[in-house]
mmCIF file of C-alpha atoms in Angstrom:
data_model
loop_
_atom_site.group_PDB
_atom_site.id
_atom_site.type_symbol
_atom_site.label_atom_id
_atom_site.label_comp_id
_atom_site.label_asym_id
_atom_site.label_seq_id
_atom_site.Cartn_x
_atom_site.Cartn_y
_atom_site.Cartn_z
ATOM 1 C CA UNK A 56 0.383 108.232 100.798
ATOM 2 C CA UNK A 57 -0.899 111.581 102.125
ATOM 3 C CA UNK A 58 1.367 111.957 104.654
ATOM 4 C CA UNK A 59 4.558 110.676 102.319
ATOM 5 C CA UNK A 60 3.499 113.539 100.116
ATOM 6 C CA UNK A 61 3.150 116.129 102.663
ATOM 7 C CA UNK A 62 6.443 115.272 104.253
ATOM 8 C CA UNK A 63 7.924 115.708 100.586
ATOM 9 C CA UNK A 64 6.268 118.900 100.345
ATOM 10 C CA UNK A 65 8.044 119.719 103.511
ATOM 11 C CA UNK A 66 11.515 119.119 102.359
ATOM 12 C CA UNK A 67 10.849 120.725 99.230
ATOM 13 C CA UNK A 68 9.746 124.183 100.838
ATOM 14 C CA UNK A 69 12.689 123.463 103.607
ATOM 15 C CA UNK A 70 15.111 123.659 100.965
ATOM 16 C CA UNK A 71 13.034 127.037 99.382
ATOM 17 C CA UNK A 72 13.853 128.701 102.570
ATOM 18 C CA UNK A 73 17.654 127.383 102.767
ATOM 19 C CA UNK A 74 18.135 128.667 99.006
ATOM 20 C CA UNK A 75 16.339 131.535 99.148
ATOM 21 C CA UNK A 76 16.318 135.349 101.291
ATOM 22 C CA UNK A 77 14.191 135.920 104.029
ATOM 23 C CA UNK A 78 12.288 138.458 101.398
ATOM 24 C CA UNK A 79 11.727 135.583 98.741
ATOM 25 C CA UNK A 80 10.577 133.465 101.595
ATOM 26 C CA UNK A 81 8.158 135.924 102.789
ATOM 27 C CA UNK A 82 6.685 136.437 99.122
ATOM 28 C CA UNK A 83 6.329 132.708 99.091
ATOM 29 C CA UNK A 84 3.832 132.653 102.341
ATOM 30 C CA UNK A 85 2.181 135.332 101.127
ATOM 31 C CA UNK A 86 1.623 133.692 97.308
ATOM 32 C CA UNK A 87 0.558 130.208 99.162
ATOM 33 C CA UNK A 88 -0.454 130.628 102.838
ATOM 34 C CA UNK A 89 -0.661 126.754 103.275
ATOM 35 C CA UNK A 90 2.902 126.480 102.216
ATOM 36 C CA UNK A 91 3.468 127.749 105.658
ATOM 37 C CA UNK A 92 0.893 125.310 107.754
ATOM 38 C CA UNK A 93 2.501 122.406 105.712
ATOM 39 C CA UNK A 94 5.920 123.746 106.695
ATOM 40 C CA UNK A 95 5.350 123.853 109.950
ATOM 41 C CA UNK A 96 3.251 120.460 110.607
ATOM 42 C CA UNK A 97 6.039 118.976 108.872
ATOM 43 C CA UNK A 98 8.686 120.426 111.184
ATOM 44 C CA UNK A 99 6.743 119.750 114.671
ATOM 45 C CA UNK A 100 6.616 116.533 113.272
ATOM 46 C CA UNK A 101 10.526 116.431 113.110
ATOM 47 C CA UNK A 102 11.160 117.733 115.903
ATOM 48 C CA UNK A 103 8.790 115.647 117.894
ATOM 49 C CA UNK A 104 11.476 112.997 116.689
ATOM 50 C CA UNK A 105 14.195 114.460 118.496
ATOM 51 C CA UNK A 106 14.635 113.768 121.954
ATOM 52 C CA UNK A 107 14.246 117.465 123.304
ATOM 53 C CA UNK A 108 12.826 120.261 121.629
ATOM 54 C CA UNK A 109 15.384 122.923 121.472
ATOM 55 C CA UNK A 110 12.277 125.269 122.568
ATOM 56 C CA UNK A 111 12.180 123.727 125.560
ATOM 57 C CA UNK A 112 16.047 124.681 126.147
ATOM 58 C CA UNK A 113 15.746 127.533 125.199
ATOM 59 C CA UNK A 114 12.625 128.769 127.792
ATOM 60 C CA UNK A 115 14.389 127.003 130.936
ATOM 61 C CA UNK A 116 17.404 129.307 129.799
ATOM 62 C CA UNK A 117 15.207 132.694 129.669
ATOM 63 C CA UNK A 118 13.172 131.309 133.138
ATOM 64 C CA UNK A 119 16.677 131.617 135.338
ATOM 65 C CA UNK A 120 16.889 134.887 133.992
ATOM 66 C CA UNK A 121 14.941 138.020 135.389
ATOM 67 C CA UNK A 122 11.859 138.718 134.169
ATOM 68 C CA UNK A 123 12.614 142.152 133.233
ATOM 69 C CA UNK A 124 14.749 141.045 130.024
ATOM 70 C CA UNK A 125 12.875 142.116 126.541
ATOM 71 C CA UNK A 126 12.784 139.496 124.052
ATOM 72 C CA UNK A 127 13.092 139.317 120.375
ATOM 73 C CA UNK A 128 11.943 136.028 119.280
ATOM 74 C CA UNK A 129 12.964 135.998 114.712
ATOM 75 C CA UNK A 130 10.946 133.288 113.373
ATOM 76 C CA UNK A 131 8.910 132.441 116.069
ATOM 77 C CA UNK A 132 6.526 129.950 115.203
ATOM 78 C CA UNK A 133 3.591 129.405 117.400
ATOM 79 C CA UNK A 134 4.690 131.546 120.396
ATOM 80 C CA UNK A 135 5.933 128.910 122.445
ATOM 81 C CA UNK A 136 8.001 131.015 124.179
ATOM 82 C CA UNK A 137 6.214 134.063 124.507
ATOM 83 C CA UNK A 138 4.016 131.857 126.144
ATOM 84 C CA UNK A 139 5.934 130.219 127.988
ATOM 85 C CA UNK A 140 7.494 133.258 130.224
ATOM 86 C CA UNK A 141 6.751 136.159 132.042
ATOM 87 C CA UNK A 142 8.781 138.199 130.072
ATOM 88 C CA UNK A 143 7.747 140.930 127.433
ATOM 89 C CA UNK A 144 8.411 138.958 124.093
ATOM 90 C CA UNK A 145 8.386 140.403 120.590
ATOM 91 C CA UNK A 146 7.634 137.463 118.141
ATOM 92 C CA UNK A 147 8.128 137.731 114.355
ATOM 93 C CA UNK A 148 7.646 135.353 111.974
ATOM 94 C CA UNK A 149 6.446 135.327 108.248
ATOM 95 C CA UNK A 150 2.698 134.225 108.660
ATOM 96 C CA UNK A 151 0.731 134.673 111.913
ATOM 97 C CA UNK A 152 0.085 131.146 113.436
ATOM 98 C CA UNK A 153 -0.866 133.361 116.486
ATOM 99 C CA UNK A 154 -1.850 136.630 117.326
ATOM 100 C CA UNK A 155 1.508 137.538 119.300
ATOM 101 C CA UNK A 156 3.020 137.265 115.648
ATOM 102 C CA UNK A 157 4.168 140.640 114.028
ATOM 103 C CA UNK A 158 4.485 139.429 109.931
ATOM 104 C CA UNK A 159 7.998 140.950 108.802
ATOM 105 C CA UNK A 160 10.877 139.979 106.723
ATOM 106 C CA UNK A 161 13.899 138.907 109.754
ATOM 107 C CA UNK A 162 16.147 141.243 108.454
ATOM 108 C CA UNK A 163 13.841 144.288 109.007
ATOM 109 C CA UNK A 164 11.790 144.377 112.408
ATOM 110 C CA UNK A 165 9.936 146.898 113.834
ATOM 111 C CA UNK A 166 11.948 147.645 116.356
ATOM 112 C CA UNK A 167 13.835 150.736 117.551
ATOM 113 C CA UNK A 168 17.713 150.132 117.875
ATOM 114 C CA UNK A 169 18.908 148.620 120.937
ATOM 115 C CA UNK A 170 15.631 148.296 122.533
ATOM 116 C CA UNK A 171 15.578 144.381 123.574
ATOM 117 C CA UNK A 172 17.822 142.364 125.841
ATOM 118 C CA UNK A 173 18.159 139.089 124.154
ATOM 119 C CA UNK A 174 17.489 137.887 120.795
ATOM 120 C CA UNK A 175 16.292 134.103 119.976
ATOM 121 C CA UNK A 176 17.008 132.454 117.109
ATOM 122 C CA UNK A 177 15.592 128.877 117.619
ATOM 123 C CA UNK A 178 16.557 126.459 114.112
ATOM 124 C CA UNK A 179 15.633 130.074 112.493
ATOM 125 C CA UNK A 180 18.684 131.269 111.175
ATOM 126 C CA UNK A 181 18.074 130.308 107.355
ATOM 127 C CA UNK A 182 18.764 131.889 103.897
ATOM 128 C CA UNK A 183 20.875 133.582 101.678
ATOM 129 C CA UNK A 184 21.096 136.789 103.681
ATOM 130 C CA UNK A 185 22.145 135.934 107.031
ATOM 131 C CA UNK A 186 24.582 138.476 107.336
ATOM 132 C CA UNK A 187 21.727 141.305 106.953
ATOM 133 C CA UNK A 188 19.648 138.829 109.913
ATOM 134 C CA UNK A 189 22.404 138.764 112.121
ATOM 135 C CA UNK A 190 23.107 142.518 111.844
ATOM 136 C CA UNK A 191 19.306 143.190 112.372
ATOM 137 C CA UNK A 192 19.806 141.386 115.262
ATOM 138 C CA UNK A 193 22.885 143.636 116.029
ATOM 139 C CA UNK A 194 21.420 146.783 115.655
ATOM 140 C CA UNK A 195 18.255 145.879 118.113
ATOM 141 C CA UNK A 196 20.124 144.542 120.933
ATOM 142 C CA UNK A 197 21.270 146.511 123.508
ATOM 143 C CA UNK A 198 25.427 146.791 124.054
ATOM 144 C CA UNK A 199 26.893 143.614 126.552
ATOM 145 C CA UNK A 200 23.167 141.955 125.691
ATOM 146 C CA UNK A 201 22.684 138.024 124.734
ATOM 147 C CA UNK A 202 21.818 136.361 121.628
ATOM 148 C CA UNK A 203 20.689 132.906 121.764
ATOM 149 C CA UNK A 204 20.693 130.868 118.421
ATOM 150 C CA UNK A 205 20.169 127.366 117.933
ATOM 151 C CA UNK A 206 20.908 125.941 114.666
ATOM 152 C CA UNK A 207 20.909 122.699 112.498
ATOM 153 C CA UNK A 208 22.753 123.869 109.427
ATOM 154 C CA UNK A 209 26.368 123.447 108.805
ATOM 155 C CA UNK A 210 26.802 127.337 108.006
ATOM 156 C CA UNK A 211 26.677 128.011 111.931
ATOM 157 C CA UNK A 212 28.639 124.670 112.993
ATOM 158 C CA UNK A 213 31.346 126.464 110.595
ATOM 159 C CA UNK A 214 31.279 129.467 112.820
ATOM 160 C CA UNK A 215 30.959 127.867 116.241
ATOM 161 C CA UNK A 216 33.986 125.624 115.321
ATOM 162 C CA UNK A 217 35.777 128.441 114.422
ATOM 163 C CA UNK A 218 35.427 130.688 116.975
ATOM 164 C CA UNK A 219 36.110 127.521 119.854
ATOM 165 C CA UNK A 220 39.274 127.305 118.097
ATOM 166 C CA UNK A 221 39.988 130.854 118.409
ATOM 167 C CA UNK A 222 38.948 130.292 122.038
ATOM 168 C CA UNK A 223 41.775 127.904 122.931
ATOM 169 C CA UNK A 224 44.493 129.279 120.728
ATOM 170 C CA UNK A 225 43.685 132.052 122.713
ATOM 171 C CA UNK A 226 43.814 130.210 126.354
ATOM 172 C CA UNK A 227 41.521 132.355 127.984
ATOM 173 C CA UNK A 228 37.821 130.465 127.131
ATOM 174 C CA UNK A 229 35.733 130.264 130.198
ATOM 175 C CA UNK A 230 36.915 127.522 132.552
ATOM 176 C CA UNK A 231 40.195 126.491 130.737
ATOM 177 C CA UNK A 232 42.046 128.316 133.907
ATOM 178 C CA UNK A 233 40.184 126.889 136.514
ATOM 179 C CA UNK A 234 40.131 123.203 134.794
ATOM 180 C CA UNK A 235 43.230 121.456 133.784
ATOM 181 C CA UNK A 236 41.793 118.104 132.808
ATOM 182 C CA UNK A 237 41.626 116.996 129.068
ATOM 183 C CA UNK A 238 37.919 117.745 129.020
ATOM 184 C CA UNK A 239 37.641 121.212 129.860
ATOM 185 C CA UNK A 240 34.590 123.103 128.448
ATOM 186 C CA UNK A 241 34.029 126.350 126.517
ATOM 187 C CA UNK A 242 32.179 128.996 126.761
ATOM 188 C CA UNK A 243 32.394 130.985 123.289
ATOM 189 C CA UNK A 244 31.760 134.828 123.669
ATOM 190 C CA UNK A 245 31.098 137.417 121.288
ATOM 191 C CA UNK A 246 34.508 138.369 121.519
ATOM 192 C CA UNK A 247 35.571 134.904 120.614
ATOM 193 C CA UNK A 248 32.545 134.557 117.731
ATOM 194 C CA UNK A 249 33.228 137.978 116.387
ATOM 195 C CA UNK A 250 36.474 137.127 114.068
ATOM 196 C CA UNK A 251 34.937 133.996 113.615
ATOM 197 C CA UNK A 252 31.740 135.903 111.517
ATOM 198 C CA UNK A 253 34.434 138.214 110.045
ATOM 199 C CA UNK A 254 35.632 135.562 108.320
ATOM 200 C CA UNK A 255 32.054 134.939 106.893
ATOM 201 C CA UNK A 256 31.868 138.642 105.834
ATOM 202 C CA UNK A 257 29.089 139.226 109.474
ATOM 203 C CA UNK A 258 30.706 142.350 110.671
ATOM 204 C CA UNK A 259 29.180 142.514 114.650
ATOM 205 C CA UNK A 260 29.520 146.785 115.472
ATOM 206 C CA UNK A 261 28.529 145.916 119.287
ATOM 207 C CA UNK A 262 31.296 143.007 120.351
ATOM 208 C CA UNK A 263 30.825 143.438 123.731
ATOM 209 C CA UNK A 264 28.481 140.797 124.646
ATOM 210 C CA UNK A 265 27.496 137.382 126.956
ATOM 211 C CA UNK A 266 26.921 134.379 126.507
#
């Protein structure tokens, strides 16, 4: 019964954070700290239902990378990937569940412009004001840098879809030259995402990208 009641607790603040801005969710951690502990046992316990934690991707993609790269980590959870890599990682979150965590709202870190090399957004990109996240994000990376972002909700399926469309109307996504079976695969770039997040009113000043 305990646990049904938890996990219904979970949903409920799940949705909170879905419905809500980044600056209402932060007021709600503050108001009720254990909203946050019982949000996040309830999603390790989801994702421990999946068969890889998109954490896990996400560190073997920053270990074949030099060390040298400064990350961002928005919404960071438990540091897994600060701890996790030799790299210099900035982790932000709305309540500290380790002492790596710097407590902000997303869309306003304490960070100078265009001071970190990649930007991780791991099942973090939630809320009503996603545009002022993403342009946070923006403004901190450094020009022809990498954002990383994976994400359950439909919002950014929306965008992906679009832009891979864009991508082959275009002809020129990564591969489709070199490939000429059926199955060729995509690599979308900022310049591909960009009019895709125009379309979403996510103006991106700094195009110029990698993926």
């Amino acid at each position: 019964m305990e646990e049904r009641l938890l996990g219904a607790r979970f949903r409920y603040i799940n949705q909170q954070l879905y419905t809500s801005s980044s600056r209402d969710a932060a007021r709600l951690f503050q108001s009720d700290p254990e909203a946050f502990e019982i949000y996040h046992r309830g999603f390790a316990r989801q994702v421990g239902r999946w068969p890889e934690n998109p954490v896990h991707r996400i560190i073997r993609c920053l270990r074949r990378r030099p060390a040298s790269l400064v990350v961002a980590d928005f919404g960071c959870g438990d540091c897994k990937i600060a701890s996790s890599i030799k790299n210099k990682v900035h982790c932000f979150d709305l309540v500290p569940l380790s002492p790596l965590v710097t407590v902000c709202d997303m869309a306003k870190v304490p960070l100078a412009a265009e001071s970190v090399d990649v930007a991780v957004f791991c099942l973090a990109l939630m809320g009503t004001n996603l545009q002022e996240i993403l342009e946070e994000a923006n403004r901190v990376l450094k020009p022809g840098i990498r954002l990383i972002s994976l994400a359950a909700q439909k919002f950014i399926s929306d965008i992906a879809n679009d832009a891979l469309q864009h991508c082959k109307m275009k002809g020129t996504a990564s591969g489709s030259s070199r490939n000429k079976s059926k199955d060729k695969k995509y690599t979308l770039t900022m310049e591909d995402l960009t009019p895709a997040l125009a379309e979403y009113g996510i103006n991106v000043k700094k195009p110029h990208y990698f993926t």
